Coordinates of C-alpha atoms in Angstrom, one line a residue:
M785 CA 20.1 15.0 -21.5
E786 CA 20.3 17.0 -18.3
P787 CA 18.5 15.7 -15.2
L788 CA 14.9 16.7 -14.9
E789 CA 14.5 20.0 -13.0
T790 CA 12.2 20.0 -10.0
T791 CA 10.9 22.8 -7.8
G792 CA 12.9 21.6 -4.8
S793 CA 16.6 21.8 -4.1
E794 CA 18.6 19.0 -2.5
L795 CA 18.7 19.2 1.2
D796 CA 22.2 19.8 2.5
T797 CA 21.6 20.8 6.1
M798 CA 19.6 19.3 9.0
V799 CA 15.9 20.1 8.9
D800 CA 15.3 23.5 10.4
D801 CA 11.9 23.6 12.1
S802 CA 11.3 27.1 10.8
K803 CA 11.4 25.7 7.2
V804 CA 8.9 22.9 7.7
K805 CA 5.8 24.3 6.2
F806 CA 2.7 22.1 5.6
G807 CA -0.8 23.2 4.9
R808 CA -3.0 24.9 2.4
K809 CA -0.8 28.0 2.1
G810 CA 2.0 26.0 0.6
M811 CA 5.3 24.5 1.8
S812 CA 9.0 25.1 1.6
R813 CA 10.6 24.0 -1.6
E814 CA 13.0 21.8 0.4
R815 CA 10.2 19.8 1.8
I816 CA 8.5 18.4 -1.3
V817 CA 7.1 15.1 -0.3
T818 CA 4.6 12.9 -2.1
I819 CA 2.9 9.6 -2.0
V820 CA 4.6 6.2 -1.1
V821 CA 4.4 3.6 -3.8
L822 CA 3.4 0.0 -3.4
G823 CA 6.4 -2.0 -2.2
V824 CA 6.2 -4.7 -4.8
A825 CA 6.0 -2.1 -7.7
V826 CA 9.0 -0.3 -6.4
I827 CA 11.0 -3.5 -6.0
I828 CA 10.2 -4.8 -9.5
F829 CA 11.1 -1.5 -11.1
I830 CA 14.3 -0.9 -9.2
V831 CA 15.5 -4.4 -9.8
G832 CA 15.1 -3.6 -13.5
I833 CA 17.2 -0.5 -13.0
V834 CA 19.9 -2.5 -11.1
L835 CA 20.1 -5.1 -13.8
I836 CA 20.4 -2.5 -16.6
A837 CA 23.1 -0.7 -14.5
V838 CA 25.0 -3.9 -14.1
A839 CA 24.9 -4.4 -17.8
A840 CA 26.1 -0.9 -18.4
A841 CA 29.0 -1.4 -16.1
A842 CA 29.8 -4.7 -17.9
D843 CA 29.8 -2.9 -21.2
K844 CA 32.2 -0.3 -19.9
K845 CA 34.6 -3.0 -18.8
D846 CA 34.3 -4.7 -22.2
E847 CA 35.2 -1.4 -23.9
E848 CA 38.2 -0.9 -21.6
S849 CA 39.4 -4.4 -22.2
S850 CA 39.2 -4.1 -26.0
S851 CA 41.1 -0.8 -25.9
G852 CA 44.0 -2.4 -24.0
T853 CA 43.2 -0.6 -20.7
P854 CA 43.9 -2.9 -17.8
V855 CA 40.7 -4.1 -16.1
K856 CA 40.6 -5.2 -12.5
P857 CA 39.3 -8.7 -12.1
T858 CA 35.8 -9.0 -10.5
S859 CA 34.7 -11.7 -8.1
I860 CA 31.6 -12.4 -10.2
P861 CA 32.3 -12.5 -14.0
V862 CA 29.5 -10.8 -16.0
S863 CA 28.4 -12.8 -19.0
S864 CA 28.4 -11.0 -22.4
K865 CA 24.7 -11.9 -22.7
C866 CA 24.0 -9.5 -19.9
S867 CA 25.6 -6.5 -21.7
L868 CA 23.5 -3.7 -23.1
S869 CA 22.3 -3.8 -26.7
E870 CA 23.5 -1.0 -29.0
E871 CA 20.0 0.4 -29.1
A872 CA 19.7 0.7 -25.3
R873 CA 23.0 2.6 -25.3
R874 CA 22.1 4.8 -28.2
S875 CA 18.7 5.7 -26.7
G876 CA 20.1 6.4 -23.3
L877 CA 17.7 3.9 -21.6
P878 CA 20.0 3.0 -18.7
E879 CA 20.6 6.7 -17.8
F880 CA 16.9 7.4 -18.0
L881 CA 16.0 4.5 -15.7
S882 CA 18.6 5.7 -13.2
R883 CA 17.2 9.2 -13.3
V884 CA 13.7 7.9 -12.6
K885 CA 14.9 6.0 -9.6
A886 CA 16.7 9.1 -8.2
T887 CA 13.7 11.3 -8.9
Y888 CA 11.4 8.8 -7.0
Y889 CA 13.5 8.9 -3.9
K890 CA 13.8 12.7 -4.1
L891 CA 10.1 13.1 -4.2
H892 CA 9.4 10.4 -1.5
P893 CA 12.0 11.1 1.3
Y894 CA 9.9 9.0 3.7
D895 CA 10.4 5.9 1.6
L896 CA 14.1 5.2 2.2
D897 CA 16.5 4.8 -0.6
P898 CA 18.4 1.5 0.2
D899 CA 21.6 3.1 -1.0
A900 CA 21.2 6.1 1.4
T901 CA 23.5 6.4 4.4
T902 CA 22.1 7.2 7.9
K903 CA 23.7 10.7 7.6
R904 CA 21.8 11.4 4.4
I905 CA 18.5 10.0 5.8
K906 CA 18.8 12.3 8.9
V907 CA 19.1 15.2 6.5
E908 CA 16.4 14.3 4.0
Y909 CA 13.8 12.3 5.9
V910 CA 10.4 14.0 6.4
A911 CA 6.9 12.5 6.6
Y912 CA 4.3 12.0 3.9
D913 CA 2.8 15.3 2.9
P914 CA -0.5 15.3 1.1
T915 CA -0.7 19.0 0.4
P916 CA -2.5 19.4 -2.9
S917 CA 0.4 21.4 -4.5
V918 CA 2.8 18.6 -3.5
I919 CA 0.6 15.9 -5.0
K920 CA 0.4 18.0 -8.2
H921 CA 4.1 18.5 -8.4
R922 CA 4.7 14.8 -8.0
T923 CA 2.1 14.1 -10.7
D924 CA 3.5 16.6 -13.1
T925 CA 7.0 15.3 -12.6
A926 CA 5.9 11.7 -13.4
L927 CA 4.0 12.9 -16.5
T928 CA 7.0 14.9 -17.7
L929 CA 9.2 11.9 -17.4
L930 CA 6.6 9.8 -19.2
K931 CA 6.4 12.3 -22.1
E932 CA 10.2 12.2 -22.3
I933 CA 10.4 8.4 -22.6
N934 CA 7.4 8.3 -25.0
D935 CA 9.1 10.9 -27.2
K936 CA 12.3 9.0 -27.5
T937 CA 12.7 7.1 -30.8
I938 CA 13.5 3.6 -29.7
N939 CA 13.6 0.5 -31.9
T940 CA 12.2 -2.0 -29.5
D941 CA 12.9 -4.8 -31.9
A942 CA 16.6 -4.1 -31.4
L943 CA 16.4 -4.2 -27.6
K944 CA 17.1 -7.3 -25.6
P945 CA 14.1 -8.9 -23.9
R946 CA 14.9 -7.6 -20.4
E947 CA 15.4 -4.1 -21.9
R948 CA 12.0 -4.2 -23.6
K949 CA 10.5 -5.3 -20.3
A950 CA 12.2 -2.4 -18.4
L951 CA 11.0 0.0 -21.0
A952 CA 7.4 -1.2 -20.7
Q953 CA 7.7 -1.2 -16.9
V954 CA 9.0 2.3 -16.6
K955 CA 6.2 3.6 -18.9
H956 CA 3.5 1.9 -16.7
Y957 CA 5.3 3.1 -13.6
L958 CA 5.3 6.7 -14.7
Q959 CA 1.8 6.6 -16.1
H960 CA 0.7 5.7 -12.6
M961 CA 2.7 8.3 -10.7
F962 CA 5.6 6.1 -9.7
G963 CA 3.6 2.9 -9.5
Q964 CA 0.5 3.3 -7.3
P965 CA -3.1 3.5 -8.2
Y966 CA -4.7 5.5 -5.4
D967 CA -4.3 9.0 -3.9
V968 CA -1.4 9.9 -6.1
N969 CA -2.7 11.4 -9.4
Y970 CA -3.6 15.0 -8.7
Y971 CA -5.9 15.2 -11.7
A972 CA -7.9 12.2 -10.7
G973 CA -9.0 13.9 -7.5
D974 CA -9.5 10.7 -5.5
W975 CA -6.9 12.0 -3.0
M976 CA -9.8 14.0 -1.4
M977 CA -11.9 10.9 -0.7
G978 CA -10.1 9.3 2.2
P979 CA -9.0 5.8 2.8
N980 CA -10.5 2.9 0.7
L981 CA -11.2 -0.7 1.4
F982 CA -7.7 -1.9 0.9
C983 CA -6.0 1.1 2.4
W984 CA -3.5 1.0 -0.5
Q985 CA -2.7 4.6 0.4
P986 CA 0.3 6.3 2.0
I987 CA -1.9 7.6 4.9
C988 CA -2.3 3.9 6.0
S989 CA 1.5 3.3 5.9
L990 CA 2.9 6.1 8.0
G991 CA 4.3 3.5 10.5
Y992 CA 6.9 2.2 8.0
G993 CA 8.5 5.7 7.8
V994 CA 8.5 6.1 11.6
S995 CA 10.0 2.6 12.1
S996 CA 12.7 2.9 9.4
G997 CA 13.3 6.6 9.1
L998 CA 13.2 7.5 12.8
G999 CA 13.5 4.3 14.6
I1000 CA 16.5 2.8 12.8
N1001 CA 18.2 5.9 11.4
H1002 CA 17.7 8.6 14.1
K1003 CA 19.2 7.0 17.2
P1004 CA 20.1 10.0 19.3
Y1005 CA 23.6 10.9 20.5
N1006 CA 23.0 14.3 21.9
A1007 CA 20.4 17.0 22.7
S1008 CA 20.4 18.2 19.1
D1009 CA 19.5 14.7 17.8
V1010 CA 16.5 14.7 20.2
K1011 CA 15.4 18.1 18.9
L1012 CA 15.8 16.7 15.3
I1013 CA 13.5 13.8 16.2
E1014 CA 10.9 16.3 17.4
T1015 CA 11.2 18.3 14.2
K1016 CA 10.7 15.2 12.0
L1017 CA 7.7 14.0 14.1
K1018 CA 6.1 17.5 13.6
T1019 CA 6.1 16.8 9.9
H1020 CA 4.0 13.7 10.6
K1021 CA 1.5 15.7 12.5
A1022 CA 1.3 18.3 9.8
G1023 CA 0.8 15.7 7.1
I1024 CA -2.0 13.9 9.0
L1025 CA -3.9 17.2 9.6
Q1026 CA -3.5 18.1 6.0
Y1027 CA -5.1 14.8 5.0
I1028 CA -8.1 15.7 7.1
D1029 CA -8.3 19.0 5.3
N1030 CA -8.2 17.2 2.0
M1031 CA -11.2 15.1 3.0
K1032 CA -13.1 18.2 4.0
M1033 CA -12.3 19.6 0.6
G1034 CA -13.6 16.5 -0.9
V1035 CA -17.0 17.1 0.7
R1036 CA -17.1 20.6 -0.7
K1037 CA -16.0 19.4 -4.1
G1038 CA -18.4 16.5 -4.3
M1039 CA -15.8 13.8 -4.2
V1040 CA -17.3 11.5 -1.5
R1041 CA -17.6 7.7 -1.3
S1042 CA -20.8 5.7 -0.6
V1043 CA -21.7 4.9 3.0
E1044 CA -20.5 1.3 2.5
D1045 CA -17.2 2.4 1.0
C1046 CA -16.7 5.0 3.8
Q1047 CA -17.3 2.4 6.4
A1048 CA -14.8 0.0 4.7
G1049 CA -12.2 2.7 4.5
T1050 CA -12.7 3.6 8.2
D1051 CA -12.4 -0.1 9.2
A1052 CA -9.2 -0.4 7.2
L1053 CA -7.7 2.7 8.6
K1054 CA -8.5 1.5 12.1
E1055 CA -6.7 -1.7 11.4
S1056 CA -3.6 0.2 10.3
Y1057 CA -3.6 2.0 13.6
K1058 CA -5.4 -0.6 15.8
R1059 CA -3.9 0.4 19.2
I1060 CA -4.7 4.1 18.7
S1061 CA -8.2 3.2 17.6
L1062 CA -8.7 1.1 20.8
Y1063 CA -6.8 3.3 23.4
N1064 CA -6.9 6.8 21.9
E1065 CA -3.7 8.8 21.4
T1066 CA -1.6 7.0 24.0
G1067 CA -2.2 3.8 22.1
V1068 CA 0.6 4.9 19.8
L1069 CA 3.0 3.6 22.4
Q1070 CA 1.7 0.1 21.8
E1071 CA 1.9 0.3 18.0
W1072 CA 4.6 -1.9 16.3
F1073 CA 6.2 1.0 14.5
V1074 CA 7.4 2.8 17.6
A1075 CA 8.9 -0.2 19.4
T1076 CA 12.5 0.7 18.4
M1077 CA 12.1 4.2 19.8
L1078 CA 10.9 2.8 23.1
D1079 CA 13.7 0.2 23.4
P1080 CA 16.3 1.2 26.0
D1081 CA 19.0 0.5 23.4
Y1082 CA 17.7 3.4 21.3
Y1083 CA 19.1 5.7 24.1
S1084 CA 22.3 3.8 24.7
N1085 CA 24.4 6.7 23.3
I1086 CA 22.8 9.3 25.6
T1087 CA 25.1 9.7 28.5
E1088 CA 24.0 10.2 32.1
E1089 CA 25.3 13.8 31.9
I1090 CA 23.3 14.5 28.8
D1091 CA 20.2 12.9 30.3
N1092 CA 20.4 14.9 33.5
E1093 CA 21.0 18.2 31.7
W1094 CA 17.9 17.4 29.5
K1095 CA 15.8 16.7 32.6
N1096 CA 16.8 20.0 34.2
K1097 CA 15.6 21.9 31.1
H1098 CA 12.5 19.9 30.4
G1099 CA 10.5 19.7 33.6
G1100 CA 12.2 16.6 35.1
K1101 CA 11.6 14.4 32.0
N1102 CA 14.6 12.6 30.7
V1103 CA 15.2 12.0 27.0
S1104 CA 13.3 8.7 26.6
E1105 CA 10.3 10.2 28.5
T1106 CA 10.4 13.3 26.3
I1107 CA 10.4 11.2 23.1
K1108 CA 7.4 9.2 24.4
E1109 CA 5.7 12.5 24.8
Y1110 CA 6.6 13.6 21.3
L1111 CA 5.2 10.3 19.9
V1112 CA 1.9 10.9 21.6
T1113 CA 1.7 14.6 20.7
Y1114 CA 2.9 14.5 17.1
L1115 CA 1.7 11.0 16.1
G1116 CA -0.8 9.6 18.4
K1117 CA -3.0 12.6 18.8
P1118 CA -3.3 13.5 15.1
I1119 CA -3.9 9.9 14.1
H1120 CA -6.6 9.7 16.7
Q1121 CA -8.0 13.0 15.4
L1122 CA -8.0 11.5 11.8
L1123 CA -9.8 8.3 13.0
S1124 CA -12.4 10.4 14.9
Y1125 CA -13.0 12.6 11.8
V1126 CA -13.5 9.7 9.3
E1127 CA -15.8 7.8 11.7
N1128 CA -17.8 10.5 13.3
E1129 CA -17.8 13.5 11.0
H1130 CA -16.9 12.6 7.5
M1131 CA -19.2 9.5 7.6
R1132 CA -22.2 11.8 7.8
H1133 CA -21.4 13.2 4.4
C1134 CA -21.2 9.8 2.7
V1135 CA -24.0 9.0 0.3
P1136 CA -26.3 6.1 -0.2
S1137 CA -25.0 3.5 -2.7
N1138 CA -27.9 4.1 -5.0
V1139 CA -26.7 7.7 -5.4
S1140 CA -23.0 6.8 -6.0
S1141 CA -21.3 3.4 -5.5
G1142 CA -18.0 4.3 -7.2
L1143 CA -16.6 7.1 -9.2
A1144 CA -19.0 7.2 -12.2
N1145 CA -21.4 9.7 -10.6
L1146 CA -18.8 11.9 -9.1
P1147 CA -18.5 14.7 -8.4
L1148 CA -21.8 15.1 -6.7
K1149 CA -23.9 18.2 -7.4
Y1150 CA -24.7 19.0 -3.8
V1151 CA -23.3 18.3 -0.4
W1152 CA -25.0 15.4 1.5
F1153 CA -25.5 15.2 5.2
D1154 CA -27.0 12.3 7.1
G1155 CA -28.3 10.6 4.0
K1156 CA -30.0 13.7 2.6
E1157 CA -29.0 16.0 -0.3
N1158 CA -28.7 19.6 0.7
T1159 CA -29.8 21.4 -2.4
S1160 CA -29.0 24.8 -0.8
W1161 CA -25.3 23.8 -0.7
P1162 CA -24.0 23.1 -4.2
T1163 CA -20.5 21.7 -4.6
D1164 CA -17.6 23.3 -6.3
P1165 CA -16.6 20.5 -8.8
K1166 CA -13.1 21.7 -9.6
L1167 CA -9.6 21.0 -8.5
P1168 CA -7.8 23.7 -6.5
T1169 CA -6.1 24.8 -9.7
G1170 CA -9.4 25.1 -11.6
E1171 CA -9.5 21.9 -13.7
P1172 CA -12.9 20.2 -13.7
L1173 CA -13.3 17.0 -11.7
N1174 CA -14.5 13.9 -13.6
G1175 CA -15.2 10.6 -11.8
P1176 CA -15.3 8.4 -15.0
K1177 CA -12.0 9.8 -16.1
A1178 CA -10.5 9.2 -12.7
Y1179 CA -11.7 5.6 -12.8
S1180 CA -10.0 5.2 -16.2
K1181 CA -6.7 6.5 -14.8
I1182 CA -6.9 4.1 -11.9
M1183 CA -8.1 1.0 -13.8
S1184 CA -5.2 1.0 -16.2
Y1185 CA -2.9 0.3 -13.3
F1186 CA -4.5 -3.1 -13.0
T1187 CA -5.2 -3.9 -16.6
T1188 CA -1.7 -2.7 -17.8
N1189 CA -3.2 -1.9 -21.2
A1190 CA -5.1 0.8 -23.0
M1191 CA -8.6 -0.7 -22.7
T1192 CA -11.4 1.7 -21.7
P1193 CA -13.8 0.8 -18.9
M1194 CA -16.5 0.2 -21.4
E1195 CA -14.3 -2.2 -23.3
V1196 CA -13.5 -4.1 -20.1
H1197 CA -17.3 -4.2 -19.4
E1198 CA -18.0 -5.6 -22.8
L1199 CA -15.3 -8.2 -22.4
G1200 CA -16.8 -9.3 -19.1
K1201 CA -20.2 -9.8 -20.8
K1202 CA -18.5 -11.9 -23.5
Q1203 CA -16.9 -14.1 -20.8
L1204 CA -20.3 -14.4 -19.1
D1205 CA -21.8 -15.7 -22.3
I1206 CA -19.0 -18.3 -22.5
Y1207 CA -19.0 -19.5 -18.8
Y1208 CA -22.6 -19.2 -17.8
P1209 CA -23.8 -22.2 -20.0
M1210 CA -21.0 -24.2 -18.4
V1211 CA -22.3 -23.4 -14.9
V1212 CA -25.8 -24.3 -16.0
E1213 CA -24.5 -27.7 -17.2
I1214 CA -22.8 -28.2 -13.8
A1215 CA -26.1 -27.4 -12.1
R1216 CA -27.9 -30.0 -14.2
E1217 CA -25.3 -32.6 -13.5
V1218 CA -25.2 -32.0 -9.7
T1219 CA -29.0 -31.8 -9.2
G1220 CA -30.0 -34.4 -11.8
E1221 CA -32.5 -32.0 -13.2
T1222 CA -33.0 -31.6 -16.9
D1223 CA -34.9 -28.3 -16.7
N1224 CA -32.5 -25.4 -16.6
D1225 CA -34.6 -23.2 -14.2
T1226 CA -35.2 -26.0 -11.8
A1227 CA -31.6 -27.1 -11.9
I1228 CA -30.4 -23.5 -11.2
T1229 CA -32.8 -23.0 -8.3
K1230 CA -31.8 -26.3 -6.6
F1231 CA -28.1 -25.7 -7.3
R1232 CA -28.3 -22.2 -5.7
N1233 CA -30.0 -23.6 -2.7
K1234 CA -27.3 -26.2 -2.3
L1235 CA -24.5 -23.6 -2.6
N1236 CA -26.2 -21.4 0.0
S1237 CA -27.1 -24.2 2.5
S1238 CA -25.4 -24.4 5.9
E1239 CA -23.5 -27.5 4.8
S1240 CA -21.5 -25.2 2.4
Y1241 CA -20.1 -23.2 5.4
F1242 CA -18.0 -23.8 8.4
N1243 CA -20.6 -22.5 10.8
S1244 CA -23.7 -24.7 11.1
E1245 CA -25.9 -21.9 12.4
P1246 CA -26.0 -18.1 12.2
F1247 CA -23.6 -16.3 14.6
P1248 CA -25.1 -14.5 17.6
E1249 CA -25.6 -10.8 17.5
N1250 CA -23.2 -10.2 20.4
E1251 CA -20.4 -11.6 18.3
S1252 CA -21.3 -9.6 15.2
N1253 CA -22.1 -6.0 16.2
K1254 CA -19.8 -3.0 16.7
E1255 CA -19.1 -3.9 20.3
A1256 CA -17.9 -7.3 19.1
H1257 CA -15.7 -5.6 16.6
R1258 CA -14.0 -3.8 19.4
K1259 CA -13.9 -6.6 22.0
C1260 CA -12.8 -9.3 19.4
S1261 CA -10.1 -7.2 17.7
D1262 CA -7.3 -9.5 18.6
I1263 CA -6.9 -13.3 19.1
D1264 CA -7.3 -13.2 22.9
G1265 CA -10.4 -11.1 22.7
A1266 CA -11.8 -13.3 20.0
K1267 CA -11.4 -16.4 22.1
K1268 CA -13.0 -14.8 25.1
H1269 CA -15.8 -12.7 23.6
C1270 CA -16.6 -14.4 20.3
P1271 CA -16.3 -18.1 21.1
K1272 CA -18.7 -19.4 18.4
R1273 CA -16.9 -17.5 15.7
W1274 CA -13.5 -18.7 17.0
A1275 CA -14.7 -22.3 17.1
A1276 CA -16.0 -22.1 13.5
L1277 CA -12.8 -20.4 12.4
Q1278 CA -10.7 -23.4 13.7
L1279 CA -12.7 -25.6 11.3
W1280 CA -11.9 -23.2 8.4
F1281 CA -8.2 -23.2 9.5
D1282 CA -8.1 -27.0 9.4
E1283 CA -9.6 -27.1 5.9
A1284 CA -7.2 -24.4 4.7
R1285 CA -4.2 -26.4 6.1
K1286 CA -5.4 -29.5 4.4
V1287 CA -5.9 -27.8 1.1
M1288 CA -2.4 -26.3 1.3
S1289 CA -0.8 -29.7 1.9
L1290 CA -2.7 -31.2 -1.0
L1291 CA -2.0 -28.3 -3.4
E1292 CA 1.8 -28.2 -2.9
P1293 CA 2.6 -31.6 -4.5
K1294 CA 0.6 -30.6 -7.6
T1295 CA 3.0 -27.8 -8.3
I1296 CA 6.1 -30.1 -8.6
P1297 CA 5.9 -30.3 -12.4
F1298 CA 5.8 -26.6 -12.8
F1299 CA 8.7 -25.2 -10.8
Y1300 CA 12.4 -25.7 -9.9
F1301 CA 12.6 -26.7 -6.2
T1302 CA 16.4 -27.0 -6.0
G1303 CA 19.5 -25.7 -7.7
D1304 CA 20.3 -22.3 -9.2
K1305 CA 16.9 -22.0 -10.8
A1306 CA 14.9 -22.7 -7.6
T1307 CA 12.0 -20.3 -7.3
T1308 CA 9.7 -22.0 -4.8
P1309 CA 9.3 -20.5 -1.3
T1310 CA 10.6 -22.3 1.7
C1311 CA 8.9 -20.1 4.3
P1312 CA 6.0 -21.6 6.2
I1313 CA 2.5 -20.0 6.0
D1314 CA 0.7 -19.3 9.2
L1315 CA -3.1 -18.9 9.4
L1316 CA -4.4 -15.8 11.1
P1317 CA -7.8 -14.2 11.6
D1318 CA -8.4 -10.9 9.8
M1319 CA -10.2 -8.8 12.3
N1320 CA -11.2 -6.0 9.9
P1321 CA -15.0 -6.0 9.9
S1322 CA -15.1 -5.0 6.3
S1323 CA -12.8 -7.8 5.0
G1324 CA -14.8 -10.1 2.7
A1325 CA -12.2 -12.6 1.5
Q1326 CA -8.9 -14.3 2.4
S1327 CA -5.7 -12.4 1.8
Y1328 CA -1.9 -13.0 2.0
G1329 CA 0.9 -11.3 3.9
S1330 CA 4.4 -12.0 2.7
S1331 CA 7.5 -13.0 4.6
N1332 CA 11.0 -11.6 3.5
A1333 CA 14.0 -12.9 1.6
D1334 CA 15.6 -14.2 4.7
C1335 CA 12.4 -15.9 6.0
T1336 CA 12.9 -14.4 9.5
R1337 CA 9.2 -14.5 9.9
S1338 CA 6.5 -16.7 8.4
A1339 CA 4.1 -15.7 5.7
K1340 CA 0.5 -15.2 6.6
Y1341 CA -2.8 -16.5 5.1
N1342 CA -5.5 -14.2 6.6
I1343 CA -9.1 -15.4 6.9
P1344 CA -11.9 -12.8 7.6
F1345 CA -13.4 -13.1 11.1
F1346 CA -16.6 -11.1 10.8
L1347 CA -18.2 -12.6 7.7
N1348 CA -21.9 -13.4 8.1
N1349 CA -21.0 -17.0 7.3
F1350 CA -17.6 -18.6 7.2
G1351 CA -16.8 -20.0 3.8
P1352 CA -18.1 -21.2 1.5
R1353 CA -16.2 -24.4 1.6
Y1354 CA -16.2 -25.0 -2.1
Q1355 CA -14.1 -21.8 -2.7
E1356 CA -11.2 -22.9 -0.5
W1357 CA -9.3 -24.7 -3.2
S1358 CA -9.3 -21.9 -5.7
V1359 CA -8.8 -19.1 -3.2
N1360 CA -6.1 -21.0 -1.3
A1361 CA -4.2 -21.7 -4.6
H1362 CA -4.5 -18.0 -5.5
E1363 CA -3.3 -16.6 -2.1
A1364 CA -0.7 -19.3 -1.1
R1365 CA 0.8 -21.9 -3.3
P1366 CA 1.3 -21.5 -6.2
G1367 CA -0.1 -18.0 -6.0
H1368 CA 1.1 -15.0 -4.1
H1369 CA 3.4 -17.0 -1.8
T1370 CA 5.4 -18.1 -4.8
E1371 CA 5.1 -14.7 -6.6
V1372 CA 6.2 -12.5 -3.7
H1373 CA 9.0 -15.0 -2.7
I1374 CA 10.6 -14.6 -6.2
I1375 CA 10.3 -10.8 -6.0
S1376 CA 11.8 -10.6 -2.5
K1377 CA 14.7 -12.9 -3.6
M1378 CA 15.4 -10.6 -6.6
H1379 CA 15.4 -7.7 -4.2
F1380 CA 17.7 -9.5 -1.8
I1381 CA 20.2 -10.5 -4.5
S1382 CA 20.2 -7.0 -6.0
F1383 CA 20.7 -5.0 -2.8
H1384 CA 22.4 -7.4 -0.4

């Protein structure tokens, strides 16, 4: 089958500024850019492609050998058990997986293909573009590929286990627009609603493209390279401003979050661009993702002659000073504009949670402003292409990413009620045992009081207002500030850190019977885990930040700093096991090792 046709052609020349078109009136066909996928989802899927491709290569060698054609020896012999099944070859599964991979990178040029050369990246790289037509194109492309694989007649019983796994993965991957739940499905409409609590959205990850795409792969050699960097940074500005326009469209279309959700999304976005949120547009020069572009080594190929000539033509500013100016103009200013919009303007359109606390009641019938419904301003509850917006259907599209099955939201709800019927009597029995009460109501009341008492938390008394308000959120946004301006919170946090370290040390030996720690089958992580405060005021629970395959940095166990109370203590064992060992720390370590083996 021929490769899937798209509306864009392959780029074969350096980006021409005149061709970079973002905004509501459309964009050039060469600049089709869509949403970045979650890193882990991409890694898992691409690893599957690599393994299938290796098997395909092995099959080819087997065929050449059996036909008498000389075969060059390889340094790593491929076992016949890794070869493709007849059914996989017949159905064209390996070719389809490879085509999906190629299509993904074509539609996401800001997420770098690990096989791409620097030359190719300099041609193809442009920033995330949330133009509605681009989101629609990406969605339609994924759904077309999904239909193609669903329409194939494949005898799954005749596939090998890893082939069945790859088939299931690619269907899930395409069903969710190349493997991400939020802001990527045009027909869900949530791309108009702005950042969410987790900031699992490409607008929150622009720094990775800047760091890898521009920092690593656009080191300048001459004046043309400097102009190219400006051109690429302009695409970042255009994409950010388009995102603001999308949120304004969401207000008009009735796709708006609750006040609480809007605040959580704002806090998460500010965490993604903390230095800009603290120091306005010039704060971009303190963000981690521009560090490479500020390093003198970045300009080591710019000769004194080139630098002087540039200064003469640019008001006395040399190349490095000019690129600093570009970073502020095309990145710092638009990100600051976005932060200002979501916090000061869009927030005024967010609705009380008793009106809408999720997607079920969206789209709204009228535009809201400062907590009041403006009945003289009805919304236009349709997508730009005319399809009706439907919050419950959008929820179903997103939910299936996490359930990985075909259950409806109502079926999940009913399942939850059944589980409640199973577990609640067990909890009541625990309450009776702990309190010594035989009457259920009395036991439950006393047990709740015990769970909510100060002894269940790491702070013995409520935190002071000056360590909990918005000013504290600003002053205590890093470790030094927290120590100085939020001393009571910092002291209580050290108690939580101590408990978390103790629990980690006690949990690890309990995993010994379940994993290989040495040898070829070893899957346990060796990287240490550091404890860090999570300064996002909306964070409500612990979280995990991974290391990498080489363990060049430690993993992170993040503990929320602005909770009303620190704890509770009794949750630390279960949450710690989930986030660290044997939870995400083990899970992500295995995935990163697979990625390392496959691509390095």
